Structure formats: C-alpha cells, structure tokens
Amino acid sequence: MVTATPLEAELLELAGSVPDPELPVLTLRELGVVRAVHAHGPDSVEVELTPTYTGCPAVEAMSLDIERVLRGHGVREVTVRTVLAPAWSTDDITDEGRRKLREFGIAPPRTGAASAGPVPVELGATRTRSGPPADGLGPVHCPHCGSAETELLSRFSSTACKALRRCLACREPFDHFKEL
C-alpha cells in the first residue's frame, strides 16, 4: 500500500468534505466513496471515487463538486476517476456518518453487510414486519424512538439506496439506508 504524501492527505480531506448531493447531511468521506487522491505535481490531481452502486446518478454531481472544491484550493487540473473495485459497501459508512443519518431521521444500514456475503432479495408482500431477519444483520431500528418493531412499507424510497419503513411503536415513517 502506497502512503499518501502530506499534499495528497490534505486534498483527500478537502475532497471528502464535499456533501453528498442526495444526503447532504453526510460528507463524501463519511459516506466512504472518496477512496484516494493522487498528486501528479502541485497543480494536477486524480481523485478515486467509488459510487454506492453502478449507475448511481449522483456520481456526476459528486465529481463536479469535488472538482470545484479542489480548484478553489488552487489545483488547476482535477480528474475524478470512477473506481468500481473494490465495490462500495454500506460498511464503508463511518460511525460519524451513521450517527448523522440517525439524527436526520434515516435508519442507518446495519453493520456487517459486506462480511455477511450477498444481500438476499426476497420477493413477496411489500409490507413485511421486522422479525428474526434471515440475513443475520439484526432488526432495523427506528431512528426516532429506537424500537426494533418496524415494518417495510416499500423497498424503494426517495432514492434507490433507501427503503421506506414505519415504526410500530411510535408509528412514524422513516427511510432506511439499505445494506449493500
């Protein structure tokens, strides 16, 4: 593994400080999608960006925002390269990012998805109550009251990476950032 230079570490911090366009409560560092910055001299850098899923429509906006921030700090030539391997996983979200999602009212993804293997896709009823999960990741807790008694209302929400759930204790609906 190549160690980053002080300049690369500084630019990685700047690139990582960009808010996610779909979840502006999180930075790209907290989301875990900015992988590396490689300096090719003082005026030219390449940023490695891994999308949350192939075809993510936010990649273009993320790239433009990274370019804007780095150019604003004096870097003349910025190239943002999409890197698909290793694939992004919800396990890449930092603890701080998970805390911010919860405070924003979005249930963060359960940890351990990457080590659990492929995420099972179940076909059947749209509304399903949380019970003993087959994936071994545990229940989805309500970000409002913390209850583990929740139900799935829709497998998709405002973005493809979130599902819509409702808490059976406080009755509040909430988004759940799905595990990948």
PDB file of C-alpha atoms in Angstrom:
ATOM      1  CA  MET A   1       0.000   0.000   0.000  1.00  0.00           C
ATOM      2  CA  VAL A   2       1.382   3.392  -1.020  1.00  0.00           C
ATOM      3  CA  THR A   3       1.435   6.043   1.695  1.00  0.00           C
ATOM      4  CA  ALA A   4      -0.179   9.350   0.796  1.00  0.00           C
ATOM      5  CA  THR A   5       2.001  12.441   0.750  1.00  0.00           C
ATOM      6  CA  PRO A   6       1.045  15.353   3.033  1.00  0.00           C
ATOM      7  CA  LEU A   7      -0.393  17.164  -0.026  1.00  0.00           C
ATOM      8  CA  GLU A   8      -2.462  14.099  -1.011  1.00  0.00           C
ATOM      9  CA  ALA A   9      -3.727  13.716   2.559  1.00  0.00           C
ATOM     10  CA  GLU A  10      -4.765  17.401   2.624  1.00  0.00           C
ATOM     11  CA  LEU A  11      -6.524  17.145  -0.746  1.00  0.00           C
ATOM     12  CA  LEU A  12      -8.226  13.887   0.292  1.00  0.00           C
ATOM     13  CA  GLU A  13      -9.604  15.692   3.351  1.00  0.00           C
ATOM     14  CA  LEU A  14     -10.877  18.527   1.117  1.00  0.00           C
ATOM     15  CA  ALA A  15     -12.457  16.150  -1.419  1.00  0.00           C
ATOM     16  CA  GLY A  16     -14.005  14.149   1.412  1.00  0.00           C
ATOM     17  CA  SER A  17     -15.568  17.283   2.909  1.00  0.00           C
ATOM     18  CA  VAL A  18     -17.947  17.655  -0.054  1.00  0.00           C
ATOM     19  CA  PRO A  19     -21.589  16.992   0.964  1.00  0.00           C
ATOM     20  CA  ASP A  20     -23.329  14.066  -0.703  1.00  0.00           C
ATOM     21  CA  PRO A  21     -25.840  15.501  -3.233  1.00  0.00           C
ATOM     22  CA  GLU A  22     -28.600  13.050  -2.251  1.00  0.00           C
ATOM     23  CA  LEU A  23     -27.905  13.006   1.508  1.00  0.00           C
ATOM     24  CA  PRO A  24     -26.380  16.434   2.238  1.00  0.00           C
ATOM     25  CA  VAL A  25     -26.233  15.619   5.949  1.00  0.00           C
ATOM     26  CA  LEU A  26     -23.252  13.360   5.053  1.00  0.00           C
ATOM     27  CA  THR A  27     -19.889  14.223   3.543  1.00  0.00           C
ATOM     28  CA  LEU A  28     -18.371  12.011   0.866  1.00  0.00           C
ATOM     29  CA  ARG A  29     -15.757  10.914   3.452  1.00  0.00           C
ATOM     30  CA  GLU A  30     -18.477   9.860   5.900  1.00  0.00           C
ATOM     31  CA  LEU A  31     -20.273   8.013   3.099  1.00  0.00           C
ATOM     32  CA  GLY A  32     -16.983   6.286   2.243  1.00  0.00           C
ATOM     33  CA  VAL A  33     -16.991   6.936  -1.505  1.00  0.00           C
ATOM     34  CA  VAL A  34     -13.816   9.044  -1.880  1.00  0.00           C
ATOM     35  CA  ARG A  35     -11.078   6.402  -1.950  1.00  0.00           C
ATOM     36  CA  ALA A  36      -7.841   8.224  -2.735  1.00  0.00           C
ATOM     37  CA  VAL A  37      -6.183  11.320  -4.152  1.00  0.00           C
ATOM     38  CA  HIS A  38      -3.025  11.020  -6.266  1.00  0.00           C
ATOM     39  CA  ALA A  39      -0.976  14.156  -6.866  1.00  0.00           C
ATOM     40  CA  HIS A  40       0.815  14.428 -10.222  1.00  0.00           C
ATOM     41  CA  GLY A  41       2.728  17.560  -9.266  1.00  0.00           C
ATOM     42  CA  PRO A  42       1.424  20.570  -7.344  1.00  0.00           C
ATOM     43  CA  ASP A  43      -1.192  21.539  -9.971  1.00  0.00           C
ATOM     44  CA  SER A  44      -2.612  18.187 -11.065  1.00  0.00           C
ATOM     45  CA  VAL A  45      -4.514  15.537  -9.069  1.00  0.00           C
ATOM     46  CA  GLU A  46      -6.580  12.448  -9.702  1.00  0.00           C
ATOM     47  CA  VAL A  47      -9.369  11.546  -7.263  1.00  0.00           C
ATOM     48  CA  GLU A  48     -10.696   7.993  -6.993  1.00  0.00           C
ATOM     49  CA  LEU A  49     -14.462   7.907  -6.401  1.00  0.00           C
ATOM     50  CA  THR A  50     -16.464   4.709  -5.870  1.00  0.00           C
ATOM     51  CA  PRO A  51     -20.233   5.052  -6.412  1.00  0.00           C
ATOM     52  CA  THR A  52     -22.651   3.482  -3.977  1.00  0.00           C
ATOM     53  CA  TYR A  53     -23.910   1.388  -6.879  1.00  0.00           C
ATOM     54  CA  THR A  54     -23.144   1.115 -10.594  1.00  0.00           C
ATOM     55  CA  GLY A  55     -25.132   3.712 -12.482  1.00  0.00           C
ATOM     56  CA  CYS A  56     -25.623   5.969  -9.444  1.00  0.00           C
ATOM     57  CA  PRO A  57     -26.975   9.247 -10.869  1.00  0.00           C
ATOM     58  CA  ALA A  58     -25.193  11.307  -8.190  1.00  0.00           C
ATOM     59  CA  VAL A  59     -21.671  10.457  -9.429  1.00  0.00           C
ATOM     60  CA  GLU A  60     -21.635  13.343 -11.899  1.00  0.00           C
ATOM     61  CA  ALA A  61     -22.710  15.848  -9.231  1.00  0.00           C
ATOM     62  CA  MET A  62     -20.159  14.441  -6.761  1.00  0.00           C
ATOM     63  CA  SER A  63     -17.396  14.706  -9.364  1.00  0.00           C
ATOM     64  CA  LEU A  64     -18.250  18.307 -10.244  1.00  0.00           C
ATOM     65  CA  ASP A  65     -18.401  19.288  -6.548  1.00  0.00           C
ATOM     66  CA  ILE A  66     -15.013  17.642  -5.867  1.00  0.00           C
ATOM     67  CA  GLU A  67     -13.505  19.464  -8.855  1.00  0.00           C
ATOM     68  CA  ARG A  68     -14.960  22.789  -7.667  1.00  0.00           C
ATOM     69  CA  VAL A  69     -13.606  22.388  -4.114  1.00  0.00           C
ATOM     70  CA  LEU A  70     -10.119  21.339  -5.206  1.00  0.00           C
ATOM     71  CA  ARG A  71      -9.888  24.059  -7.867  1.00  0.00           C
ATOM     72  CA  GLY A  72     -10.958  26.536  -5.209  1.00  0.00           C
ATOM     73  CA  HIS A  73      -7.866  25.496  -3.268  1.00  0.00           C
ATOM     74  CA  GLY A  74      -5.516  26.157  -6.179  1.00  0.00           C
ATOM     75  CA  VAL A  75      -5.410  22.822  -8.013  1.00  0.00           C
ATOM     76  CA  ARG A  76      -5.615  23.647 -11.728  1.00  0.00           C
ATOM     77  CA  GLU A  77      -6.146  20.154 -13.150  1.00  0.00           C
ATOM     78  CA  VAL A  78      -8.546  17.798 -11.347  1.00  0.00           C
ATOM     79  CA  THR A  79      -9.547  14.418 -12.731  1.00  0.00           C
ATOM     80  CA  VAL A  80     -12.185  12.379 -10.907  1.00  0.00           C
ATOM     81  CA  ARG A  81     -11.972   8.713 -11.851  1.00  0.00           C
ATOM     82  CA  THR A  82     -14.780   6.268 -11.073  1.00  0.00           C
ATOM     83  CA  VAL A  83     -13.373   3.133  -9.434  1.00  0.00           C
ATOM     84  CA  LEU A  84     -15.658   0.095  -9.226  1.00  0.00           C
ATOM     85  CA  ALA A  85     -13.318  -2.327  -7.419  1.00  0.00           C
ATOM     86  CA  PRO A  86     -13.350  -2.875  -4.605  1.00  0.00           C
ATOM     87  CA  ALA A  87     -17.071  -2.261  -4.665  1.00  0.00           C
ATOM     88  CA  TRP A  88     -18.552   0.178  -2.164  1.00  0.00           C
ATOM     89  CA  SER A  89     -20.425  -1.348   0.754  1.00  0.00           C
ATOM     90  CA  THR A  90     -22.596   0.229   3.409  1.00  0.00           C
ATOM     91  CA  ASP A  91     -19.913  -0.974   5.831  1.00  0.00           C
ATOM     92  CA  ASP A  92     -17.806   1.885   4.360  1.00  0.00           C
ATOM     93  CA  ILE A  93     -20.056   4.477   6.040  1.00  0.00           C
ATOM     94  CA  THR A  94     -18.198   5.881   9.052  1.00  0.00           C
ATOM     95  CA  ASP A  95     -19.569   5.799  12.596  1.00  0.00           C
ATOM     96  CA  GLU A  96     -19.987   9.575  12.357  1.00  0.00           C
ATOM     97  CA  GLY A  97     -21.975   9.133   9.144  1.00  0.00           C
ATOM     98  CA  ARG A  98     -24.233   6.555  10.807  1.00  0.00           C
ATOM     99  CA  ARG A  99     -24.808   8.910  13.734  1.00  0.00           C
ATOM    100  CA  LYS A 100     -25.699  11.769  11.374  1.00  0.00           C
ATOM    101  CA  LEU A 101     -28.137   9.581   9.400  1.00  0.00           C
ATOM    102  CA  ARG A 102     -29.891   8.564  12.623  1.00  0.00           C
ATOM    103  CA  GLU A 103     -30.106  12.184  13.814  1.00  0.00           C
ATOM    104  CA  PHE A 104     -31.504  13.181  10.404  1.00  0.00           C
ATOM    105  CA  GLY A 105     -34.263  10.582  10.787  1.00  0.00           C
ATOM    106  CA  ILE A 106     -32.845   7.902   8.468  1.00  0.00           C
ATOM    107  CA  ALA A 107     -32.147   4.452   9.889  1.00  0.00           C
ATOM    108  CA  PRO A 108     -28.512   3.719   9.047  1.00  0.00           C
ATOM    109  CA  PRO A 109     -27.661   0.433   7.370  1.00  0.00           C
ATOM    110  CA  ARG A 110     -26.940  -2.419   9.722  1.00  0.00           C
ATOM    111  CA  THR A 111     -23.250  -3.234  10.040  1.00  0.00           C
ATOM    112  CA  GLY A 112     -21.678  -6.419   8.769  1.00  0.00           C
ATOM    113  CA  ALA A 113     -23.330  -6.472   5.346  1.00  0.00           C
ATOM    114  CA  ALA A 114     -20.026  -6.869   3.500  1.00  0.00           C
ATOM    115  CA  SER A 115     -18.889  -9.786   5.631  1.00  0.00           C
ATOM    116  CA  ALA A 116     -22.326 -11.437   5.509  1.00  0.00           C
ATOM    117  CA  GLY A 117     -21.993 -12.024   1.770  1.00  0.00           C
ATOM    118  CA  PRO A 118     -24.632 -11.197  -0.841  1.00  0.00           C
ATOM    119  CA  VAL A 119     -27.721  -9.389   0.420  1.00  0.00           C
ATOM    120  CA  PRO A 120     -30.710 -11.674  -0.112  1.00  0.00           C
ATOM    121  CA  VAL A 121     -33.544 -10.329  -2.241  1.00  0.00           C
ATOM    122  CA  GLU A 122     -36.931 -11.593  -1.228  1.00  0.00           C
ATOM    123  CA  LEU A 123     -39.993 -11.452  -3.434  1.00  0.00           C
ATOM    124  CA  GLY A 124     -43.371 -11.355  -1.812  1.00  0.00           C
ATOM    125  CA  ALA A 125     -45.521  -8.992   0.197  1.00  0.00           C
ATOM    126  CA  THR A 126     -44.449  -5.355   0.097  1.00  0.00           C
ATOM    127  CA  ARG A 127     -45.362  -4.717   3.719  1.00  0.00           C
ATOM    128  CA  THR A 128     -43.366  -7.001   5.975  1.00  0.00           C
ATOM    129  CA  ARG A 129     -42.883  -6.754   9.682  1.00  0.00           C
ATOM    130  CA  SER A 130     -39.399  -6.926  11.138  1.00  0.00           C
ATOM    131  CA  GLY A 131     -38.883 -10.266  12.743  1.00  0.00           C
ATOM    132  CA  PRO A 132     -35.890 -12.508  13.033  1.00  0.00           C
ATOM    133  CA  PRO A 133     -34.018 -11.441   9.880  1.00  0.00           C
ATOM    134  CA  ALA A 134     -32.791 -14.134   7.536  1.00  0.00           C
ATOM    135  CA  ASP A 135     -29.704 -12.046   6.725  1.00  0.00           C
ATOM    136  CA  GLY A 136     -28.305 -12.249  10.261  1.00  0.00           C
ATOM    137  CA  LEU A 137     -27.842  -8.474  10.478  1.00  0.00           C
ATOM    138  CA  GLY A 138     -30.486  -7.858  13.139  1.00  0.00           C
ATOM    139  CA  PRO A 139     -33.616  -5.708  13.096  1.00  0.00           C
ATOM    140  CA  VAL A 140     -33.928  -2.248  11.551  1.00  0.00           C
ATOM    141  CA  HIS A 141     -34.296   0.168  14.470  1.00  0.00           C
ATOM    142  CA  CYS A 142     -36.477   3.263  14.308  1.00  0.00           C
ATOM    143  CA  PRO A 143     -34.279   6.405  14.198  1.00  0.00           C
ATOM    144  CA  HIS A 144     -36.956   8.310  16.161  1.00  0.00           C
ATOM    145  CA  CYS A 145     -37.604   6.092  19.195  1.00  0.00           C
ATOM    146  CA  GLY A 146     -35.114   3.213  18.792  1.00  0.00           C
ATOM    147  CA  SER A 147     -37.730   0.445  18.618  1.00  0.00           C
ATOM    148  CA  ALA A 148     -36.831  -2.735  16.741  1.00  0.00           C
ATOM    149  CA  GLU A 149     -40.501  -3.257  15.867  1.00  0.00           C
ATOM    150  CA  THR A 150     -40.692  -1.828  12.357  1.00  0.00           C
ATOM    151  CA  GLU A 151     -42.332  -2.795   9.101  1.00  0.00           C
ATOM    152  CA  LEU A 152     -41.303  -2.399   5.482  1.00  0.00           C
ATOM    153  CA  LEU A 153     -43.732  -0.234   3.515  1.00  0.00           C
ATOM    154  CA  SER A 154     -41.793  -0.030   0.247  1.00  0.00           C
ATOM    155  CA  ARG A 155     -38.491  -1.490  -0.915  1.00  0.00           C
ATOM    156  CA  PHE A 156     -37.706   1.881  -2.521  1.00  0.00           C
ATOM    157  CA  SER A 157     -37.939   5.396  -1.142  1.00  0.00           C
ATOM    158  CA  SER A 158     -36.693   8.790  -2.324  1.00  0.00           C
ATOM    159  CA  THR A 159     -33.545   7.150  -3.740  1.00  0.00           C
ATOM    160  CA  ALA A 160     -32.811   3.593  -4.880  1.00  0.00           C
ATOM    161  CA  CYS A 161     -30.476   3.054  -1.915  1.00  0.00           C
ATOM    162  CA  LYS A 162     -33.219   3.644   0.673  1.00  0.00           C
ATOM    163  CA  ALA A 163     -36.357   1.750   1.686  1.00  0.00           C
ATOM    164  CA  LEU A 164     -39.458   3.203   3.346  1.00  0.00           C
ATOM    165  CA  ARG A 165     -40.319   1.747   6.760  1.00  0.00           C
ATOM    166  CA  ARG A 166     -42.681   2.544   9.640  1.00  0.00           C
ATOM    167  CA  CYS A 167     -42.155   2.104  13.345  1.00  0.00           C
ATOM    168  CA  LEU A 168     -44.865   0.047  15.017  1.00  0.00           C
ATOM    169  CA  ALA A 169     -44.138   1.676  18.402  1.00  0.00           C
ATOM    170  CA  CYS A 170     -44.199   5.418  17.587  1.00  0.00           C
ATOM    171  CA  ARG A 171     -45.981   4.969  14.198  1.00  0.00           C
ATOM    172  CA  GLU A 172     -43.542   7.336  12.444  1.00  0.00           C
ATOM    173  CA  PRO A 173     -42.454   6.541   8.880  1.00  0.00           C
ATOM    174  CA  PHE A 174     -38.734   6.670   8.129  1.00  0.00           C
ATOM    175  CA  ASP A 175     -36.188   5.911   5.449  1.00  0.00           C
ATOM    176  CA  HIS A 176     -33.782   3.002   5.925  1.00  0.00           C
ATOM    177  CA  PHE A 177     -30.456   3.122   4.087  1.00  0.00           C
ATOM    178  CA  LYS A 178     -30.367  -0.409   2.663  1.00  0.00           C
ATOM    179  CA  GLU A 179     -27.381  -2.660   3.206  1.00  0.00           C
ATOM    180  CA  LEU A 180     -25.101  -3.466   0.281  1.00  0.00           C
TER     181      LEU A 180
END
